C-alpha atoms as a PDB file:
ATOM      1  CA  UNK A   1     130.644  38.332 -73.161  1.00  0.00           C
ATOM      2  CA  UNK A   2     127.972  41.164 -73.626  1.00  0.00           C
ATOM      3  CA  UNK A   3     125.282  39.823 -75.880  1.00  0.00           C
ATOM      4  CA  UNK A   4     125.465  42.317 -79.222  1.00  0.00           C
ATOM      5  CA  UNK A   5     129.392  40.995 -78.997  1.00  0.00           C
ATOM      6  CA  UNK A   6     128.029  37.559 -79.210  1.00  0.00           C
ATOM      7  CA  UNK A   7     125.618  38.657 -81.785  1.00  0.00           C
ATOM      8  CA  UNK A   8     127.719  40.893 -84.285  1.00  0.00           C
ATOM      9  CA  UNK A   9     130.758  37.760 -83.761  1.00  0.00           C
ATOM     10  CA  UNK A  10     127.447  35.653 -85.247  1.00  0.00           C
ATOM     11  CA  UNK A  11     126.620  37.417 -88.120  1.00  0.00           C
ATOM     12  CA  UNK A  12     130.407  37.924 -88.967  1.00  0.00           C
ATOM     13  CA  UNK A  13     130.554  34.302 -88.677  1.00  0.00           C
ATOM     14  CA  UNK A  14     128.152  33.616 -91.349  1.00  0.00           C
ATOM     15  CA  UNK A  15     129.096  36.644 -93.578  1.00  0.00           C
ATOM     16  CA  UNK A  16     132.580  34.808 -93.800  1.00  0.00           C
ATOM     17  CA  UNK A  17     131.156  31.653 -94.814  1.00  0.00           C
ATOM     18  CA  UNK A  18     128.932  33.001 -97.624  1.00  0.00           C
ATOM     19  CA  UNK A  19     131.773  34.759 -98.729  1.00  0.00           C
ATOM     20  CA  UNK A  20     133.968  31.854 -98.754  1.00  0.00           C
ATOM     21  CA  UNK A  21     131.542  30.134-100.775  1.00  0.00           C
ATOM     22  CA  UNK A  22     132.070  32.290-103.184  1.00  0.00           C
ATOM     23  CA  UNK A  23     135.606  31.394-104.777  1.00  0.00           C
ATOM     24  CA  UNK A  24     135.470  30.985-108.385  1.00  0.00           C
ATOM     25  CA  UNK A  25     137.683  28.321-108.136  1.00  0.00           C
ATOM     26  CA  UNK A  26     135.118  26.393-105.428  1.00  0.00           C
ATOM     27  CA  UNK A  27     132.978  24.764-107.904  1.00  0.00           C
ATOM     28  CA  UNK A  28     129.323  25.667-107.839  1.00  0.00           C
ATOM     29  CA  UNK A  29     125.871  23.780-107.460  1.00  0.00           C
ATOM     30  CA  UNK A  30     124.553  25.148-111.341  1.00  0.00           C
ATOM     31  CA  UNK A  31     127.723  23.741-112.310  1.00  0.00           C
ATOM     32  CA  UNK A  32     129.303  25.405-116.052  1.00  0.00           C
ATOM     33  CA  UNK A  33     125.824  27.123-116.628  1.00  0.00           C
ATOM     34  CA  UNK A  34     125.387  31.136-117.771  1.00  0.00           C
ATOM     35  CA  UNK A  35     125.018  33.470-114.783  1.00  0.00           C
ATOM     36  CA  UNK A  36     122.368  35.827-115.503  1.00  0.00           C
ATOM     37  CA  UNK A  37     122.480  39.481-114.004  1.00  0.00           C
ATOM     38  CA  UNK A  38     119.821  40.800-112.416  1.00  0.00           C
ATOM     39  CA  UNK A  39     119.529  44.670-111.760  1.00  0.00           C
ATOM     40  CA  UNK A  40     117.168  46.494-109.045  1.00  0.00           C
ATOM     41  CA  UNK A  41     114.548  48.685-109.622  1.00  0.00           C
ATOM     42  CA  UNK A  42     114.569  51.959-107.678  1.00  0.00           C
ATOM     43  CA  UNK A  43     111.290  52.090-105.064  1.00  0.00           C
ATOM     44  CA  UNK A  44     109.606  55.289-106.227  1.00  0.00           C
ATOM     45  CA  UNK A  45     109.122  57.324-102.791  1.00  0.00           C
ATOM     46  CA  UNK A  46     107.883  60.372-104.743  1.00  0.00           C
ATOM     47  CA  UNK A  47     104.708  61.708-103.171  1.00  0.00           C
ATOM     48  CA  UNK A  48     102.242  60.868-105.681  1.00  0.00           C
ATOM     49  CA  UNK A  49     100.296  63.487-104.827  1.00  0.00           C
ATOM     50  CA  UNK A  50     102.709  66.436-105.802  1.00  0.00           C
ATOM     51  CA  UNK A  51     101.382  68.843-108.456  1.00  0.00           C
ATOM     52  CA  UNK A  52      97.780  68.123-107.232  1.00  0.00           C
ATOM     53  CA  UNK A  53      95.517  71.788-106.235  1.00  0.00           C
ATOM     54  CA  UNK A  54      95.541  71.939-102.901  1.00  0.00           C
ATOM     55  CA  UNK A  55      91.351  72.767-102.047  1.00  0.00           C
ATOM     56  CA  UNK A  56      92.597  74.420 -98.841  1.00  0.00           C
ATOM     57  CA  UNK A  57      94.205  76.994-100.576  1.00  0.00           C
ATOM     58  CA  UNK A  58      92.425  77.037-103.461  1.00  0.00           C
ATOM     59  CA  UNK A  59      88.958  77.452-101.868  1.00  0.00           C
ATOM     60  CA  UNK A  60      88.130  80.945-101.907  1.00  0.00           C
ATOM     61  CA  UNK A  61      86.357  82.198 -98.179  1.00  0.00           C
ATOM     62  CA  UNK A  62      83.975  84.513-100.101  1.00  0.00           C
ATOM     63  CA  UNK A  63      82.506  81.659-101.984  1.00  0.00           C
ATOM     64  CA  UNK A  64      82.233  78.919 -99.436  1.00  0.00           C
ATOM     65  CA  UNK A  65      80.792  81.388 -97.028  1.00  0.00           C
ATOM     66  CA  UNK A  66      78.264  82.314-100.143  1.00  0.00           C
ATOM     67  CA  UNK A  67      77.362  78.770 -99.945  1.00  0.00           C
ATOM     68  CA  UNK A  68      76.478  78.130 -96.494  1.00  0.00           C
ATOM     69  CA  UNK A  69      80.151  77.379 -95.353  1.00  0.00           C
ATOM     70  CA  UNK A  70      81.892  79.428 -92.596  1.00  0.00           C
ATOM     71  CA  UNK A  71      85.552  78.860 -94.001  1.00  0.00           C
ATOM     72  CA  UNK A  72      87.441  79.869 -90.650  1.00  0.00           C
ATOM     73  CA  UNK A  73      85.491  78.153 -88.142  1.00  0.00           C
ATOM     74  CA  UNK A  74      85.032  74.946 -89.598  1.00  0.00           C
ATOM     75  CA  UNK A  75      88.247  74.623 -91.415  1.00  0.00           C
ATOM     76  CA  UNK A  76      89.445  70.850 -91.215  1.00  0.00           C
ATOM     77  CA  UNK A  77      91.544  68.182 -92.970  1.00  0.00           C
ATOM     78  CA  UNK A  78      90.010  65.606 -92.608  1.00  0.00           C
ATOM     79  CA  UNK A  79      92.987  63.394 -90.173  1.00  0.00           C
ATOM     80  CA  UNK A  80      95.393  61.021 -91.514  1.00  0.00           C
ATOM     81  CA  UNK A  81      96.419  61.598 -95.159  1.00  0.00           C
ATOM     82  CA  UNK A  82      95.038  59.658 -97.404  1.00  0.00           C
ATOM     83  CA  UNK A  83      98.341  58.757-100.216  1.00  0.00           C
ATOM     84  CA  UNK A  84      97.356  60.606-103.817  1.00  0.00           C
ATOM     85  CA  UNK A  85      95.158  63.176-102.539  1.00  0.00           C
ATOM     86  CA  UNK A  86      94.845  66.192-101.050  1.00  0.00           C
ATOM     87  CA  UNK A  87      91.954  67.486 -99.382  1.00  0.00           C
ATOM     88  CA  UNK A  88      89.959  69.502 -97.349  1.00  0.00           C
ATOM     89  CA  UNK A  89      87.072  70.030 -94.950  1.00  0.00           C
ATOM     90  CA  UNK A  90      84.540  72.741 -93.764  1.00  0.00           C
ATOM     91  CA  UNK A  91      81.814  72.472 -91.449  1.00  0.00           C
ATOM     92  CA  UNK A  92      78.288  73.654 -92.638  1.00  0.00           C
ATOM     93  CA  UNK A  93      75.253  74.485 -91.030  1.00  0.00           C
ATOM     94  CA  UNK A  94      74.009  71.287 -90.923  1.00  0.00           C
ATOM     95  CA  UNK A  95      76.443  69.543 -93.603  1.00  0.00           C
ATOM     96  CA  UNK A  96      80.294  68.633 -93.831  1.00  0.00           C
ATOM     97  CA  UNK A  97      81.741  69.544 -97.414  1.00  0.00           C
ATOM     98  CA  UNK A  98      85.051  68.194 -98.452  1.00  0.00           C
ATOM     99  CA  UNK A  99      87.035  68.886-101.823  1.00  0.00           C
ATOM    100  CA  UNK A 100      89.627  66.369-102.623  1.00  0.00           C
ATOM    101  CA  UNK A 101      91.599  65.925-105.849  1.00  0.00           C
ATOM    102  CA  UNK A 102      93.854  63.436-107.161  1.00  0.00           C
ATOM    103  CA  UNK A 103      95.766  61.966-109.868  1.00  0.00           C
ATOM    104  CA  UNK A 104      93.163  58.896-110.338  1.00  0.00           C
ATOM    105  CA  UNK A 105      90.077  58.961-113.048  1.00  0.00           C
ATOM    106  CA  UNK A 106      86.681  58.741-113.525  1.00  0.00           C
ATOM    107  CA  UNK A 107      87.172  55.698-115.237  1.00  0.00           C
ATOM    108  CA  UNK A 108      89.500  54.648-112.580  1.00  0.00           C
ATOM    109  CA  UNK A 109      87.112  55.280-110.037  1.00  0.00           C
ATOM    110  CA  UNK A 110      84.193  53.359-111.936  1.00  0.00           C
ATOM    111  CA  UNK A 111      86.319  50.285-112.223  1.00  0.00           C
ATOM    112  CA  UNK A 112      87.122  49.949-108.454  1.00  0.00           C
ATOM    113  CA  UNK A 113      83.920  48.978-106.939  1.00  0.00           C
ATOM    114  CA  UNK A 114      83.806  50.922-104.770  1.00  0.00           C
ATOM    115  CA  UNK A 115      80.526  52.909-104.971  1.00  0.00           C
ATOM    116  CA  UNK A 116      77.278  50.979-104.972  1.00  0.00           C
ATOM    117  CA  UNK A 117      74.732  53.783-106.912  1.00  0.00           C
ATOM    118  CA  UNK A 118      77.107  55.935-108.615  1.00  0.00           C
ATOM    119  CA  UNK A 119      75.473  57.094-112.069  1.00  0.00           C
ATOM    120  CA  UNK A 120      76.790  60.219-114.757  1.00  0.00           C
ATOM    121  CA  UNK A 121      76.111  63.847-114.063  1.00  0.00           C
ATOM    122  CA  UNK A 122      76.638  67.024-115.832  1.00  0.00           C
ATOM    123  CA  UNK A 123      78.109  70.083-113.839  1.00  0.00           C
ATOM    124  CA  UNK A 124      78.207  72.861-116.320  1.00  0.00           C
ATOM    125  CA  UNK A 125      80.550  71.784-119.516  1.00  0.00           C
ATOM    126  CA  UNK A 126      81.816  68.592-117.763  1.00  0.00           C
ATOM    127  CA  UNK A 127      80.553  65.235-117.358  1.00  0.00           C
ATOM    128  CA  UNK A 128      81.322  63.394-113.743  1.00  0.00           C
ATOM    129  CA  UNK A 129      79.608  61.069-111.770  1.00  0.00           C
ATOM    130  CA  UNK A 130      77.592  60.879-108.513  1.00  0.00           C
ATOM    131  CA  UNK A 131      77.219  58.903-106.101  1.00  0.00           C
ATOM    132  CA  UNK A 132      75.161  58.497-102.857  1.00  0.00           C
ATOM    133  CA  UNK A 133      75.744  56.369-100.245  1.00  0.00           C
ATOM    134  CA  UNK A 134      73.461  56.271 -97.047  1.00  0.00           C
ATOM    135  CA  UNK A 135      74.674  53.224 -94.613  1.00  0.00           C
ATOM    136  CA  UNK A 136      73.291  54.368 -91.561  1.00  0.00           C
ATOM    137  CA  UNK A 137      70.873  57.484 -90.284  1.00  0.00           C
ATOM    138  CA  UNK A 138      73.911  59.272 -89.520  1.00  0.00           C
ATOM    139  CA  UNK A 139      76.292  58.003 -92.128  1.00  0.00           C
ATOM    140  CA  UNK A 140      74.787  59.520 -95.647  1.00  0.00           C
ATOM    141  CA  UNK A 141      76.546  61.151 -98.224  1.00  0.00           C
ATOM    142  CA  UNK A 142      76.680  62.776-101.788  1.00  0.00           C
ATOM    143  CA  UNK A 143      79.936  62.928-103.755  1.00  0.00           C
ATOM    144  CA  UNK A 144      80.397  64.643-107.436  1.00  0.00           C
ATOM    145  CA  UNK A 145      83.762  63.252-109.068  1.00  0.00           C
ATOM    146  CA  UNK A 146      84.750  65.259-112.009  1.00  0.00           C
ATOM    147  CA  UNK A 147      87.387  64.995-114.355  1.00  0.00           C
ATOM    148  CA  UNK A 148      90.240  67.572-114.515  1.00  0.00           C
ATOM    149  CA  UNK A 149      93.481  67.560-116.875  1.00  0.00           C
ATOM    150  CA  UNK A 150      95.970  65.411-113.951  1.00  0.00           C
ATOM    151  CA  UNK A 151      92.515  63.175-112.854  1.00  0.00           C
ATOM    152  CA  UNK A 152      89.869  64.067-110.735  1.00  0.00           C
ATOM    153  CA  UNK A 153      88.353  66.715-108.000  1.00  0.00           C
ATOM    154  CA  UNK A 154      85.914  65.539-105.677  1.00  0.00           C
ATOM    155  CA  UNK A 155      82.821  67.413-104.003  1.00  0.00           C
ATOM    156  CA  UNK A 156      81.249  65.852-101.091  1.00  0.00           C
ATOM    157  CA  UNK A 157      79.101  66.353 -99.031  1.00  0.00           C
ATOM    158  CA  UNK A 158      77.599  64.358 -95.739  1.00  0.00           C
ATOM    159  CA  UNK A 159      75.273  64.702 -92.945  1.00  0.00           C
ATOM    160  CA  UNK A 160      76.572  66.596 -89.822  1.00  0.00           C
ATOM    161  CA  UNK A 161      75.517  64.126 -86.801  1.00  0.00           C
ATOM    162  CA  UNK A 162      74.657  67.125 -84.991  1.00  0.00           C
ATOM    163  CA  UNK A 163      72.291  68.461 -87.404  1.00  0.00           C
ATOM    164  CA  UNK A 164      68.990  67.003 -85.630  1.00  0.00           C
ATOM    165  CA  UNK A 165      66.931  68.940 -88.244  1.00  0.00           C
ATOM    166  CA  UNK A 166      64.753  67.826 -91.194  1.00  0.00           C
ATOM    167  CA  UNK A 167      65.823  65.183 -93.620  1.00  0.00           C
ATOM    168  CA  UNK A 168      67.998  67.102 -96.214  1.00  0.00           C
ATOM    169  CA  UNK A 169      68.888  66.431 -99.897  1.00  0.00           C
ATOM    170  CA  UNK A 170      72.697  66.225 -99.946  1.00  0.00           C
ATOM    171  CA  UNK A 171      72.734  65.454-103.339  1.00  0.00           C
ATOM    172  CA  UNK A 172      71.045  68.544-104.212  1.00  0.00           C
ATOM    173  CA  UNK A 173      73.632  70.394-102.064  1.00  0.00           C
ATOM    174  CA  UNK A 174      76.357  68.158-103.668  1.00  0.00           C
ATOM    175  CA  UNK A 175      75.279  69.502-106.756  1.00  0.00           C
ATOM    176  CA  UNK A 176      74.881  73.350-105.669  1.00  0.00           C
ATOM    177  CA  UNK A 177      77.902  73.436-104.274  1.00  0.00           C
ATOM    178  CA  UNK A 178      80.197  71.807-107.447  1.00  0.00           C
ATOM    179  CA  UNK A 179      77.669  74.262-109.719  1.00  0.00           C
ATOM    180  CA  UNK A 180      79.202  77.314-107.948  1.00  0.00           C
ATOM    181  CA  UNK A 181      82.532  75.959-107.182  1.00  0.00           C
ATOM    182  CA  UNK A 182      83.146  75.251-110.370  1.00  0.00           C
ATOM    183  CA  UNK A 183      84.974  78.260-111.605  1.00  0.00           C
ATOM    184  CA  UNK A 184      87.880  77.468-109.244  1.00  0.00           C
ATOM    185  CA  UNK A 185      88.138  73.919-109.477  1.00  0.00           C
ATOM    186  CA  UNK A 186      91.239  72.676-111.383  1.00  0.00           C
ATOM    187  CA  UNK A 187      90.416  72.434-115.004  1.00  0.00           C
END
């Protein structure tokens, strides 16, 4: 007997026997006491980051390239999405930038730990955070969170590993950057 006969005649087997112990007339282990009904919850498969700006369309190619960002030959998005964002990545002279938004706060990101010198800053009329973060020579990097009306937008900024030149500010460019980007970041 092929072997997904034998196994299908199994689990018929014991599908039959559960149901059989089902009778209401069989009695049952709980004996006379109150059923209670429980009901599912749906699993929510919505993409949780619907409705979010998208920075790679948002981005206009006039400003980045204003800024020191060529916004067709370094265009990138940054690999595997990351669920509750969207986001997207340019290639600067000697910098990467990448704008990300999402549906999580300020306060939200505060409270998870997981930025070790993060402190408040002021890009025109709103009031974000930065945070640097320099683990190795060629791992450093500058992000400004700010708050928008559906949670955040992120600018960041990090250190090209094929810059090679002078030791640059990239919170300074962090901050340049969100300053003129500004006017096209979600509100």
């Amino acid at each position: 007997m092929p072997s997904s006969v034998v196994a299908l005649s199994a689990v018929t087997s014991v599908v039959v026997l559960m149901l059989a112990g089902c009778d209401s007339s069989s009695p049952s282990v709980a004996g006379n006491a109150d059923s209670t009904t429980v009901t599912a919850s749906p699993i929510e498969t919505a993409d949780p980051s619907a409705g979010l700006w998208d920075p790679c369309a948002g981005m206009p190619a006039d400003v980045l390239a204003a800024n020191g960002v060529n916004p067709v030959r370094g265009k990138y998005s940054q690999g595997v999405p990351i669920r509750g964002w969207k986001r997207c990545g340019w290639l600067g002279d000697w910098f990467n930038l990448s704008v990300l938004t999402t549906h999580h706060t300020i306060d939200e990101l505060k409270a998870s730990g997981s930025y070790s010198d993060i402190h408040s800053v002021t890009i025109g009329d709103r009031v974000g955070t930065m945070d640097h973060q320099s683990v190795t020579d060629y791992s450093k990097e500058c992000t400004i969170s700010l708050p928008t009306q559906n949670g955040m937008v992120e600018v960041m900024v990090n250190l090209s590993q094929v810059d090679g030149g002078p030791e640059r500010d990239l919170c300074a460019k962090a901050t340049e950057l969100a300053t003129a980007f500004l006017p096209y970041l979600p509100k």
